[in-house]
mmCIF file of C-alpha atoms and ligand atoms in Angstrom:
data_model
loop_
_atom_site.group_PDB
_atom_site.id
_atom_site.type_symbol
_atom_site.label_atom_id
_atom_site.label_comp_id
_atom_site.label_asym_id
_atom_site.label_seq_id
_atom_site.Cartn_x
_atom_site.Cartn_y
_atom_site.Cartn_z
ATOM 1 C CA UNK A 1 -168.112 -14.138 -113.714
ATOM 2 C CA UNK A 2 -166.195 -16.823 -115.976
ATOM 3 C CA UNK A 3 -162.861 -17.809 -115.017
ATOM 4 C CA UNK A 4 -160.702 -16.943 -117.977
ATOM 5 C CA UNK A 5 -157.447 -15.732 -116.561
ATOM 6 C CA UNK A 6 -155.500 -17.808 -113.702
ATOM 7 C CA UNK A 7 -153.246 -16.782 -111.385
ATOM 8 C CA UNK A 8 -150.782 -19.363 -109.712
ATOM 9 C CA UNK A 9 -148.604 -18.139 -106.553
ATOM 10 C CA UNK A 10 -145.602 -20.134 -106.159
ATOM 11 C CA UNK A 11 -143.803 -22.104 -109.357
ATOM 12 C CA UNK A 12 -142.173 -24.941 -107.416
ATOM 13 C CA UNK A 13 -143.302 -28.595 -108.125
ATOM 14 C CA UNK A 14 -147.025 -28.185 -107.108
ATOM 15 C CA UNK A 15 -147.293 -24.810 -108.404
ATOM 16 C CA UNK A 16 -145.868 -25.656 -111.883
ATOM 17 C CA UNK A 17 -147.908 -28.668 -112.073
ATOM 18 C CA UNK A 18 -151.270 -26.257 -111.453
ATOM 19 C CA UNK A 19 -149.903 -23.674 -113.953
ATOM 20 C CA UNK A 20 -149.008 -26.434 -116.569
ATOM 21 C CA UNK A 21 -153.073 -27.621 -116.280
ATOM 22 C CA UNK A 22 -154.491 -24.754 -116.034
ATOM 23 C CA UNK A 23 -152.574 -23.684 -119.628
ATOM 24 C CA UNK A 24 -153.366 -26.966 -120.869
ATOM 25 C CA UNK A 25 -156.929 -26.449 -120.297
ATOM 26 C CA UNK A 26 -156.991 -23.088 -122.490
ATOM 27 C CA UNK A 27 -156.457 -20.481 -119.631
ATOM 28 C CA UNK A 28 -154.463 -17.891 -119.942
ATOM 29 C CA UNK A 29 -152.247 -18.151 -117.131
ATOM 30 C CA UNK A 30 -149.383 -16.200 -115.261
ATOM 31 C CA UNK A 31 -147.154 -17.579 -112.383
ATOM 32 C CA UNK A 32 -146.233 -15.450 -109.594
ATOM 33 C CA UNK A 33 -142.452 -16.613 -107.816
ATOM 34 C CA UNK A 34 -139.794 -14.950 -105.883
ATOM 35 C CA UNK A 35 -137.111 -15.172 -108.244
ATOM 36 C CA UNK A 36 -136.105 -15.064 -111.765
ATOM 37 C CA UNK A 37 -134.134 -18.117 -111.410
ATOM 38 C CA UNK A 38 -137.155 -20.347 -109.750
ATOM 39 C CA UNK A 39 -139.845 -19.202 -112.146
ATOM 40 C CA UNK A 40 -137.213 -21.030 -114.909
ATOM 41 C CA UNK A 41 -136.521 -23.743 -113.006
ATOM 42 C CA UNK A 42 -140.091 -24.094 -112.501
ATOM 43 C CA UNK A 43 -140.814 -23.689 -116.251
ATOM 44 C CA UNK A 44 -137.832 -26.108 -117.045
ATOM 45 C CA UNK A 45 -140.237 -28.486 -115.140
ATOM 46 C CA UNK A 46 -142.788 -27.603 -117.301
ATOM 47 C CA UNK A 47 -141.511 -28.060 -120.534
ATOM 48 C CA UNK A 48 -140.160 -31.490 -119.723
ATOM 49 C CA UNK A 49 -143.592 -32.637 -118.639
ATOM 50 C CA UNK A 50 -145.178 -31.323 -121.863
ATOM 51 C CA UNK A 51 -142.255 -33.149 -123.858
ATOM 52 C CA UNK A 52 -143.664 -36.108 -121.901
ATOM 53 C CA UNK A 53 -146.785 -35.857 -122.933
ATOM 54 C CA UNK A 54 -145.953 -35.170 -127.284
ATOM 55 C CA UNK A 55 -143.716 -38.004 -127.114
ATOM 56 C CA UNK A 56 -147.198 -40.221 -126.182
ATOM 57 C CA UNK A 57 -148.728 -38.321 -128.395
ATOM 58 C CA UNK A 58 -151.276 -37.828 -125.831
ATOM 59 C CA UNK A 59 -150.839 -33.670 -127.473
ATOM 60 C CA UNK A 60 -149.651 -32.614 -130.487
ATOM 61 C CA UNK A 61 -146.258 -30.390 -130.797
ATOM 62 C CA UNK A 62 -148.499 -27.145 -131.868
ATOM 63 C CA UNK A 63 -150.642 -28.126 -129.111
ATOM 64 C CA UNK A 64 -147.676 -28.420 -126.702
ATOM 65 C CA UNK A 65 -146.452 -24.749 -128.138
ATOM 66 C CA UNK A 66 -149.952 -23.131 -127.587
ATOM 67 C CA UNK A 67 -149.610 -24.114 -123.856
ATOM 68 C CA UNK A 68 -145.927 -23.172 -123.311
ATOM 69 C CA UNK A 69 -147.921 -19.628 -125.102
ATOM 70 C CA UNK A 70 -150.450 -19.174 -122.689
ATOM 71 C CA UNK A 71 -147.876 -19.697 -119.865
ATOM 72 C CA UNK A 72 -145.993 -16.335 -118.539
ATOM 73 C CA UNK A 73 -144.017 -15.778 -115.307
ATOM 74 C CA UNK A 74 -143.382 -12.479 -113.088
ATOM 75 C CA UNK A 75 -142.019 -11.626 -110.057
ATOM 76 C CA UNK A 76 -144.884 -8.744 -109.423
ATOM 77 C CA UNK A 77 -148.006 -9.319 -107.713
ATOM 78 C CA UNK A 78 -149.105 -6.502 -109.769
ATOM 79 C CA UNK A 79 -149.467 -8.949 -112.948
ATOM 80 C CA UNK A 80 -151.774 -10.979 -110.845
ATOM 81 C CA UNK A 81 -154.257 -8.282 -110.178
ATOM 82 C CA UNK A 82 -157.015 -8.712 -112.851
ATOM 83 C CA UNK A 83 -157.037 -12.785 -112.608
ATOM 84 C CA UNK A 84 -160.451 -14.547 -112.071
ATOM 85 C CA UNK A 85 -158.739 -16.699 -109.502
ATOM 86 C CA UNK A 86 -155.287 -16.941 -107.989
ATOM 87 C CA UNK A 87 -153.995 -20.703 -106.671
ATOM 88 C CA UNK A 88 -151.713 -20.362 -104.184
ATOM 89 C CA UNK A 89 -148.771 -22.961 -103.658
ATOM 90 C CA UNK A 90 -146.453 -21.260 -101.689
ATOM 91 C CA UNK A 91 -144.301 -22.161 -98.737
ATOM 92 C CA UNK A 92 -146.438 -24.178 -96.127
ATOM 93 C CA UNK A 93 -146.226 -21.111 -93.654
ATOM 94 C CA UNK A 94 -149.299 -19.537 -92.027
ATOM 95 C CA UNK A 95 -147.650 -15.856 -91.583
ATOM 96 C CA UNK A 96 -146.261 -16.441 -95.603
ATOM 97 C CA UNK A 97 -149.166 -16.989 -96.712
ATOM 98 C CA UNK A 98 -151.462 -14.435 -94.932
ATOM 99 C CA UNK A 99 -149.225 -12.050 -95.608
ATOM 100 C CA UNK A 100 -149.362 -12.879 -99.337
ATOM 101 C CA UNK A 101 -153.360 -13.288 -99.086
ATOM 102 C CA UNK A 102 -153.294 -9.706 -97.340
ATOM 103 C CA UNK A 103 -151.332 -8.017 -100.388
ATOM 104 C CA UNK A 104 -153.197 -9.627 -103.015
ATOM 105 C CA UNK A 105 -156.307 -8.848 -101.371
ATOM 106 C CA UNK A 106 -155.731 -5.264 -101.790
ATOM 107 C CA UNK A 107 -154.838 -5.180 -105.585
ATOM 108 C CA UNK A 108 -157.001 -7.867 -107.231
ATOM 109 C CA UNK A 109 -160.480 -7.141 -108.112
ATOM 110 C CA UNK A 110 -163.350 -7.807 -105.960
ATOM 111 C CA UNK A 111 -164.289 -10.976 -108.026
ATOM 112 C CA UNK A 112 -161.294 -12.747 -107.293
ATOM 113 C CA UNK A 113 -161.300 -16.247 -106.315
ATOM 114 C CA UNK A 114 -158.537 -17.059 -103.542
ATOM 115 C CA UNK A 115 -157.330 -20.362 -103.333
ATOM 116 C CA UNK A 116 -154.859 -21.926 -101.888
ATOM 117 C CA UNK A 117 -152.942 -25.322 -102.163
ATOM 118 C CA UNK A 118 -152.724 -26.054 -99.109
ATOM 119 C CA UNK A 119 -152.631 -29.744 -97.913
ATOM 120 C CA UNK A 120 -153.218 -29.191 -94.123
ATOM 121 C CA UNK A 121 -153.095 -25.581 -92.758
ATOM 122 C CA UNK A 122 -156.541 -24.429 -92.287
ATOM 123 C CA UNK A 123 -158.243 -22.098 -95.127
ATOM 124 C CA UNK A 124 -160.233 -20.177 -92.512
ATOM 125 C CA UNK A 125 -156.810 -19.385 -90.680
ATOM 126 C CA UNK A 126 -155.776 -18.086 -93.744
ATOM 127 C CA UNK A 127 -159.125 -16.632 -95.062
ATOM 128 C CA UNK A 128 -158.920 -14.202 -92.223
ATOM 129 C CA UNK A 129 -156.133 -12.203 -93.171
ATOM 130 C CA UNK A 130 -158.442 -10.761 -96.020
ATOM 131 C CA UNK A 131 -161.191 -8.056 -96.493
ATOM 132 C CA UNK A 132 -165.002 -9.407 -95.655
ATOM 133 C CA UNK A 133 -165.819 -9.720 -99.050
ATOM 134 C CA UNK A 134 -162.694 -11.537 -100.223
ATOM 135 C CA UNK A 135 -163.664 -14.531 -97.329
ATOM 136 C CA UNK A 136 -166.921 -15.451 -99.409
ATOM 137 C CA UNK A 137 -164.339 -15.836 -102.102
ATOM 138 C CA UNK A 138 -162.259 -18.056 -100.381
ATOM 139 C CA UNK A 139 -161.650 -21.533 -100.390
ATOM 140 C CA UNK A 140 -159.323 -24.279 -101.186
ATOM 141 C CA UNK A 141 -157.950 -26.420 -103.930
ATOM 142 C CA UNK A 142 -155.926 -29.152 -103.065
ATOM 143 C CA UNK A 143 -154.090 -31.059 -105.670
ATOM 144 C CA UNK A 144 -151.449 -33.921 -105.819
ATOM 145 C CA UNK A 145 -148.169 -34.829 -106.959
ATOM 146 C CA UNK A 146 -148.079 -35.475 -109.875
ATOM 147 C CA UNK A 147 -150.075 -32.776 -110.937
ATOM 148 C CA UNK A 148 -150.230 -33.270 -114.531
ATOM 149 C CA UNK A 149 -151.217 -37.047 -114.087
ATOM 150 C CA UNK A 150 -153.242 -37.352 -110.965
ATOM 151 C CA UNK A 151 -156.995 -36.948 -111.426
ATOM 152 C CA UNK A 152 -158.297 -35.850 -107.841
ATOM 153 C CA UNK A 153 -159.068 -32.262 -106.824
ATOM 154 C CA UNK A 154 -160.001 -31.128 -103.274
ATOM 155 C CA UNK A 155 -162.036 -28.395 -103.570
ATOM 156 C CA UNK A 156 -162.572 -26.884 -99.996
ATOM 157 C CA UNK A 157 -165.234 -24.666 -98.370
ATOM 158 C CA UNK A 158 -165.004 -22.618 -95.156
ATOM 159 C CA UNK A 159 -167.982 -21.691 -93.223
ATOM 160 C CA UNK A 160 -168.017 -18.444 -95.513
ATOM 161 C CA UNK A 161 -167.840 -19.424 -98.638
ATOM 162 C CA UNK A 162 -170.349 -18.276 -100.904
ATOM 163 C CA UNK A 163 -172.433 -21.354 -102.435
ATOM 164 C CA UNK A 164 -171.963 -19.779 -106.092
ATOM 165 C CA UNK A 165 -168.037 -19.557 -105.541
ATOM 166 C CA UNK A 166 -167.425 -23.442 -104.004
ATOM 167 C CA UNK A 167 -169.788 -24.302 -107.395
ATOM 168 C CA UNK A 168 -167.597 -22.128 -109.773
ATOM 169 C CA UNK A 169 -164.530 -23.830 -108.704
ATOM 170 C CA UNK A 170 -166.156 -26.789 -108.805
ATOM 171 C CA UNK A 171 -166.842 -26.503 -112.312
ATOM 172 C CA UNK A 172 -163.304 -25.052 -112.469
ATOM 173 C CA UNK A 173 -161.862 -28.195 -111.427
ATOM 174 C CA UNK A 174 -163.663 -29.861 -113.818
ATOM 175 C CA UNK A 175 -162.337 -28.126 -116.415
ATOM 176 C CA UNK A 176 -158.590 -28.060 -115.491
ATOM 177 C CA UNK A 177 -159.541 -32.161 -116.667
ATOM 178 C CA UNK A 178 -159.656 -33.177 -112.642
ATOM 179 C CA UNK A 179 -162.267 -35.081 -110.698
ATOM 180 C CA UNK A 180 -163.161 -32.528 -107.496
ATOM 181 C CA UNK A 181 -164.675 -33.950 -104.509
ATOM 182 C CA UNK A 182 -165.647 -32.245 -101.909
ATOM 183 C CA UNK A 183 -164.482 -31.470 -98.437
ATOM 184 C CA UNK A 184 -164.519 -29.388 -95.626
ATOM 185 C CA UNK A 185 -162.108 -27.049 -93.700
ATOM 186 C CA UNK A 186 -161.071 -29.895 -91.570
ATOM 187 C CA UNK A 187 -157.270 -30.501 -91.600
ATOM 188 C CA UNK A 188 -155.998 -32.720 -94.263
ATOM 189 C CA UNK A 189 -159.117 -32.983 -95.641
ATOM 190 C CA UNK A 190 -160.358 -36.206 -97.292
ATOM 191 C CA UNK A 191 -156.939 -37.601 -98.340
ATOM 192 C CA UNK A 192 -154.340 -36.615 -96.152
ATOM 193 C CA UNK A 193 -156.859 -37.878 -93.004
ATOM 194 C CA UNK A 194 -156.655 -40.477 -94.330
ATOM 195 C CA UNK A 195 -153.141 -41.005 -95.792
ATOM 196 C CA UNK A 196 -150.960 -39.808 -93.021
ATOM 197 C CA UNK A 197 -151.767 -42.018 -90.686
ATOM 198 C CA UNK A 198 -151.191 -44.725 -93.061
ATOM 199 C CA UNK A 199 -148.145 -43.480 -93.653
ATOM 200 C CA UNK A 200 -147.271 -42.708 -90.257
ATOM 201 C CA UNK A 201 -148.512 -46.311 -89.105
ATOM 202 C CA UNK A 202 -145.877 -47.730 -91.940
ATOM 203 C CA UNK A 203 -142.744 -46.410 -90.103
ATOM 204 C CA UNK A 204 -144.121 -47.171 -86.283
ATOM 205 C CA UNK A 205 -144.061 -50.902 -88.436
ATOM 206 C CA UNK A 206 -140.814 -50.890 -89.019
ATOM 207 C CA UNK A 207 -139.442 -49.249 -86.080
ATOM 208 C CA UNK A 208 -141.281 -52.460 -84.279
ATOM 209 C CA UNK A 209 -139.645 -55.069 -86.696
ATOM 210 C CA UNK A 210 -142.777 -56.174 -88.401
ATOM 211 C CA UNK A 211 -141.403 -55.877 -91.753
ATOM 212 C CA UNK A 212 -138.376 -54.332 -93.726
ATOM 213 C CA UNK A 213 -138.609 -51.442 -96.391
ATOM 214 C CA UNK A 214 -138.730 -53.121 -98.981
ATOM 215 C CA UNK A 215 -141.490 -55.852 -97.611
ATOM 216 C CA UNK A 216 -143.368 -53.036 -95.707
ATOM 217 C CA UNK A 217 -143.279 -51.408 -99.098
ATOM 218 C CA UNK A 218 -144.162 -54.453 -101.339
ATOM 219 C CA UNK A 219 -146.825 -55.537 -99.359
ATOM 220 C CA UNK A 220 -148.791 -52.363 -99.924
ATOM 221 C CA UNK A 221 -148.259 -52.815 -103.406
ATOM 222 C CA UNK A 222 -148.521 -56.136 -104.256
ATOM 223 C CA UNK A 223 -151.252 -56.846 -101.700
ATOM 224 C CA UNK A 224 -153.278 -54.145 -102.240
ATOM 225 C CA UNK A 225 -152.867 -52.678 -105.791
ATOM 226 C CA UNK A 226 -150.988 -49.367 -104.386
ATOM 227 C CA UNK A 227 -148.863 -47.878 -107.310
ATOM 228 C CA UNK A 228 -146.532 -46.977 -104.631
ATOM 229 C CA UNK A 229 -145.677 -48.528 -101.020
ATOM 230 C CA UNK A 230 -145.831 -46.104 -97.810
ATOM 231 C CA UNK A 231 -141.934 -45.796 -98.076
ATOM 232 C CA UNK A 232 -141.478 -44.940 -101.590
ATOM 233 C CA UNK A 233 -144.514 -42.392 -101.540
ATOM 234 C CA UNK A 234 -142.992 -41.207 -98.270
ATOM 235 C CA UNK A 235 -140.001 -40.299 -100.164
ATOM 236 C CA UNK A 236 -141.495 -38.944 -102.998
ATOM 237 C CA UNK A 237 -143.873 -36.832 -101.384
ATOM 238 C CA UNK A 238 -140.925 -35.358 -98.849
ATOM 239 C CA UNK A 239 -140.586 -36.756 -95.253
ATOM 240 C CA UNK A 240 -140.053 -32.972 -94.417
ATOM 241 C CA UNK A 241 -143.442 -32.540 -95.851
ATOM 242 C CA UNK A 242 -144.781 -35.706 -94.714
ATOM 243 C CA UNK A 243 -143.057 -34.607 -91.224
ATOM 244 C CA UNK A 244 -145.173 -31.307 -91.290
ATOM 245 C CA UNK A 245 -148.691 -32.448 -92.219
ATOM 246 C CA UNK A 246 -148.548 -34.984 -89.165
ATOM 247 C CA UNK A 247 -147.640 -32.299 -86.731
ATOM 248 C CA UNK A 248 -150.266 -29.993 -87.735
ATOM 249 C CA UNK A 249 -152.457 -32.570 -87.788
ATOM 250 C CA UNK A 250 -151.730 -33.501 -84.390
ATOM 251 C CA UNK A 251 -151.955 -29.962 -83.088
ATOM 252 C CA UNK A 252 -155.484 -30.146 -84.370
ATOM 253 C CA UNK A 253 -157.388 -33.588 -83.692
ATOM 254 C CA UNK A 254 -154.522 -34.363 -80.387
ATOM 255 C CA UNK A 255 -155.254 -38.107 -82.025
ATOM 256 C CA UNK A 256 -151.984 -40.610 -81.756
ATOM 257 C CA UNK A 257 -152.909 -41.905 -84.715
ATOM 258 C CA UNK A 258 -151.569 -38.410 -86.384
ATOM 259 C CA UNK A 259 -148.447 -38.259 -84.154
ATOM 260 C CA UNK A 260 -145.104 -38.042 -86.139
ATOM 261 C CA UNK A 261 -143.257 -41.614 -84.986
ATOM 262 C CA UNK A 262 -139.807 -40.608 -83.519
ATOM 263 C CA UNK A 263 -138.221 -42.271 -86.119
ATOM 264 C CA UNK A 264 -139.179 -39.667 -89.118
ATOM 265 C CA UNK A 265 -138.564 -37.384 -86.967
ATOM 266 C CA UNK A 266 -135.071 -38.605 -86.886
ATOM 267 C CA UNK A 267 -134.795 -38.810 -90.341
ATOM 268 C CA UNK A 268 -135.923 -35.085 -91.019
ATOM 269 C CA UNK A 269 -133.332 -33.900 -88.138
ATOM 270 C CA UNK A 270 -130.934 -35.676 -90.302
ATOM 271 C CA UNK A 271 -131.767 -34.029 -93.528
ATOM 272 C CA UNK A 272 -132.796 -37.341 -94.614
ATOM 273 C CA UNK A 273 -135.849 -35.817 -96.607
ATOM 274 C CA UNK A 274 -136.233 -38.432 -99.294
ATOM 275 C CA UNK A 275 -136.238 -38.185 -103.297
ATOM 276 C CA UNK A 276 -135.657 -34.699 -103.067
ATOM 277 C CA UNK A 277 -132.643 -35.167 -101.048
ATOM 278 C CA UNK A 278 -131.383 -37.980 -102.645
ATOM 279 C CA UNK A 279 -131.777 -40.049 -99.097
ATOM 280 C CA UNK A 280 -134.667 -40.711 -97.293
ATOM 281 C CA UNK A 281 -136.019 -44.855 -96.669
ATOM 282 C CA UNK A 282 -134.205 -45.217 -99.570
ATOM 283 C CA UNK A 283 -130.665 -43.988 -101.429
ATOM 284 C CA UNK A 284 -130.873 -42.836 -104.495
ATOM 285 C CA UNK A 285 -127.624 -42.501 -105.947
ATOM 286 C CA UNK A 286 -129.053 -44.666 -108.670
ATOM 287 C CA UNK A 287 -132.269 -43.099 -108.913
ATOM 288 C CA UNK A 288 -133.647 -46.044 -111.162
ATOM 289 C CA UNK A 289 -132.336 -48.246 -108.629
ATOM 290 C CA UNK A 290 -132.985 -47.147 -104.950
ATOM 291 C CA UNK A 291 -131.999 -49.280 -102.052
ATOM 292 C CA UNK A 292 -133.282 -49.323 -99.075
ATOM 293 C CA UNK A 293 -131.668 -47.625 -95.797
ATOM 294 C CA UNK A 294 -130.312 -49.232 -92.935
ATOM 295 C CA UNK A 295 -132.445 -47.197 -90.597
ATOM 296 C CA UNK A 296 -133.474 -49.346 -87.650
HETATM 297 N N1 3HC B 1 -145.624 -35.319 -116.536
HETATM 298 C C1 3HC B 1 -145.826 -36.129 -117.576
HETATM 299 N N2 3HC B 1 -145.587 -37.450 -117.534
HETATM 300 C C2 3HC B 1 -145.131 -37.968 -116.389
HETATM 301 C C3 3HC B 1 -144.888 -37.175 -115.232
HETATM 302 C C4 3HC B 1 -145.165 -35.777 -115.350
HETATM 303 N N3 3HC B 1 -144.981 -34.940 -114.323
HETATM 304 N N4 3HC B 1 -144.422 -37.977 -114.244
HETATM 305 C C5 3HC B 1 -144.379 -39.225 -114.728
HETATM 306 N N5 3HC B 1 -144.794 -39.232 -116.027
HETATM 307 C C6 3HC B 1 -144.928 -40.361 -116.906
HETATM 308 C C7 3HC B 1 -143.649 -41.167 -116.986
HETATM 309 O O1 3HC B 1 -142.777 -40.646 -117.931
HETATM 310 C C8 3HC B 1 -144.152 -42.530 -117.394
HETATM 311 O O2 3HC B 1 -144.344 -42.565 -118.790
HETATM 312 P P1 3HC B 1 -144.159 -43.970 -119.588
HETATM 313 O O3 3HC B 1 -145.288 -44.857 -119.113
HETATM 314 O O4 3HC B 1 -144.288 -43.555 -121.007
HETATM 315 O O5 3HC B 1 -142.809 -44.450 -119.194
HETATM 316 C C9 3HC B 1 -145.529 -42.598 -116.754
HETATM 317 O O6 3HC B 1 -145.887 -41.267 -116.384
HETATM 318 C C10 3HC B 1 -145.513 -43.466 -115.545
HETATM 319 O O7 3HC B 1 -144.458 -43.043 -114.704
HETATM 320 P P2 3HC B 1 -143.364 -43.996 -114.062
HETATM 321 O O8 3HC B 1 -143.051 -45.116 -114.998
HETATM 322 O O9 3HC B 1 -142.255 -43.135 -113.585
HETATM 323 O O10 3HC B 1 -143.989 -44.582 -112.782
HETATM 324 P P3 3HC B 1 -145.436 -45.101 -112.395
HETATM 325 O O11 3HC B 1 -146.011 -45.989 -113.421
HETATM 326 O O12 3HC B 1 -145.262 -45.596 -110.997
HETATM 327 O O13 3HC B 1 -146.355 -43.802 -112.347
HETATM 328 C C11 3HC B 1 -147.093 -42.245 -110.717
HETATM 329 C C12 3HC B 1 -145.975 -42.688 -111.647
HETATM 330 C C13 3HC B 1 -148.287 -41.723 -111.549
HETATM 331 C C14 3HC B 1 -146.504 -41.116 -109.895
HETATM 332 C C15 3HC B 1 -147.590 -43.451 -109.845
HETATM 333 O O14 3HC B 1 -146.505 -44.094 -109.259
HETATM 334 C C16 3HC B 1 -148.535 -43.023 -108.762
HETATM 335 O O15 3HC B 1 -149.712 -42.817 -108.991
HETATM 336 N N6 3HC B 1 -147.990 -42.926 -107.534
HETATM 337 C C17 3HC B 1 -148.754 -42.478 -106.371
HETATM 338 C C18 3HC B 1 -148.694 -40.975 -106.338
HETATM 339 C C19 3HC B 1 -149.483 -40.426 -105.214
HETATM 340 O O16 3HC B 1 -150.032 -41.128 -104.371
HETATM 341 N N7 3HC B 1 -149.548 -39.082 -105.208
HETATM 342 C C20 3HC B 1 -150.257 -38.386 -104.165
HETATM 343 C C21 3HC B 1 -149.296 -38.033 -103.092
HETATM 344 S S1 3HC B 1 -150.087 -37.267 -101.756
HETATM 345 C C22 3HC B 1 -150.150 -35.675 -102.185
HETATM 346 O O17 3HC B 1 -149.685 -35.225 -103.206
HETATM 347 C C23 3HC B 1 -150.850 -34.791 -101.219
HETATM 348 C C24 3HC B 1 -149.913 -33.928 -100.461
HETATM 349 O O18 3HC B 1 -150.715 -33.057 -99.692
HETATM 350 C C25 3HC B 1 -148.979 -34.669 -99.555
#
């Protein structure tokens, strides 16, 4: 089967930034969200990204309106039903998302690739709220923020995955422009096993006085060539988010190294949830010019 028509579940920053590839790549592609109102918001994202992009001149203006034309949204799983593989980037919620997996699995063809997003729930946990046959079909695709401008793809098997699906998505990857590598159904994978307890290890830093924000953050990025420090990519990825991944993480290797330090914890309590929040290690009421928080 050749992937020709792609399916995205969810339209918020991740799942825009997969539809916006995939339509950049050729695919005809159709983005499944809850609301009206989010599936524009979503696609305002979109079109600002692919402004980006003409302004470079890295595409052309009719190439930027053939993309926007192979874009559409819905609010129906229905319109979802005949795609050659679905990427799902809902909600990071186990019942969500089997529930979802369970009502797609009953409309979409048999040939259906499933995959989902996810940066550290486990595909098998998920895989299992689907038909037999849909489980060969199964695996993950993990991408990162920025989608439109970061190369890497995880593409993820399960124990069950068919050897001919994990190489089709392979290939898939490929072709969305993205370098796969791959990994297995371990939480976090290859880069968030890695990352978060960087990340983690940044704050349990500070909350010890070896460094401040800024020269926590500097040193990373000075010293080491980082584009961004543990703080700033904290904030940009979402200390919520960041907050999540280490307790699931936890929950599945028991390691310290992947326990949340009380401080973020602290910080998420407090709706402190970074970029997205406007406040997080840093304040953003400038968002050109963030300062640092007096946290400690
Ligand atoms: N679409 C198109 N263009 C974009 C864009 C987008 N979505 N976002 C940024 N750009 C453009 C900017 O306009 C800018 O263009 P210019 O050079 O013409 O001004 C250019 O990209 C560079 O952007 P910035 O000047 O804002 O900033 P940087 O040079 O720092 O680059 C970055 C931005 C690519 C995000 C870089 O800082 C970076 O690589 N940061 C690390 C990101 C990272 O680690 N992501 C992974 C997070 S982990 C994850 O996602 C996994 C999850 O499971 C937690």
């Amino acid at each position: 089967m050749e992937i020709r028509k792609v399916g995205v579940l969810g339209c918020g920053l991740m799942g825009s930034g997969i539809a916006q590839v995939a339509a950049t790549a050729g695919f005809e592609t159709v983005v499944k969200e809850v609301s009206d109102d989010l599936i524009a918001k979503g696609f305002g994202g979109i079109e600002k990204s692919l402004a980006k992009f003409a302004e470079k001149g890295t595409i052309t203006s009719d190439q930027q309106r053939e993309i926007r034309s192979r874009l559409s949204g819905t609010t129906s799983f229905a319109e979802l039903a005949d795609c050659d593989i679905i990427i799902e980037a809902i909600i990071e919620n186990l019942e969500e998302k089997r529930s979802t997996y369970k009502q797609l699995d009953e409309i979409c063809k048999p040939e259906t690739i499933f995959a989902s997003n996810t940066s550290s729930i486990s595909i098998t946990e998920m895989m299992t709220a689907t038909s037999v046959e849909r489980q060969r079909r199964f695996i993950g695709m993990h991408f990162f923020n920025p989608v439109p401008l970061m190369k890497l793809v995880e593409v993820v098997k399960t124990i069950l995955t068919d050897d001919d699906v994990y190489e089709q998505a392979v290939d898939f990857g490929k072709k969305l422009g993205k370098v796969p590598v791959r990994a297995g159904d371990k939480t976090g994978f290859i880069v968030n096993r890695l990352l978060v307890p960087y990340m983690l290890d940044a704050i349990r830093a500070l909350e010890e006085g070896v460094g401040s924000i800024v020269d926590i953050d500097n040193a990373m990025k000075l010293g080491c060539g980082y584009p961004m420090g543990p703080f700033t990519l904290g904030d940009f990825v979402g200390l919520d988010t960041t907050y999540y991944i280490a307790e699931i993480m936890f929950n599945e290797f028991r390691e310290k190294r992947f326990a949340p330090p009380p401080l973020l914890k602290r910080m998420v309590l407090a709706g402190l949830y970074g970029r997205k929040s406007g406040r997080g290690f840093y304040d953003y009421k400038d968002p050109k010019n963030p300062t640092p928080m007096n946290l400690i």
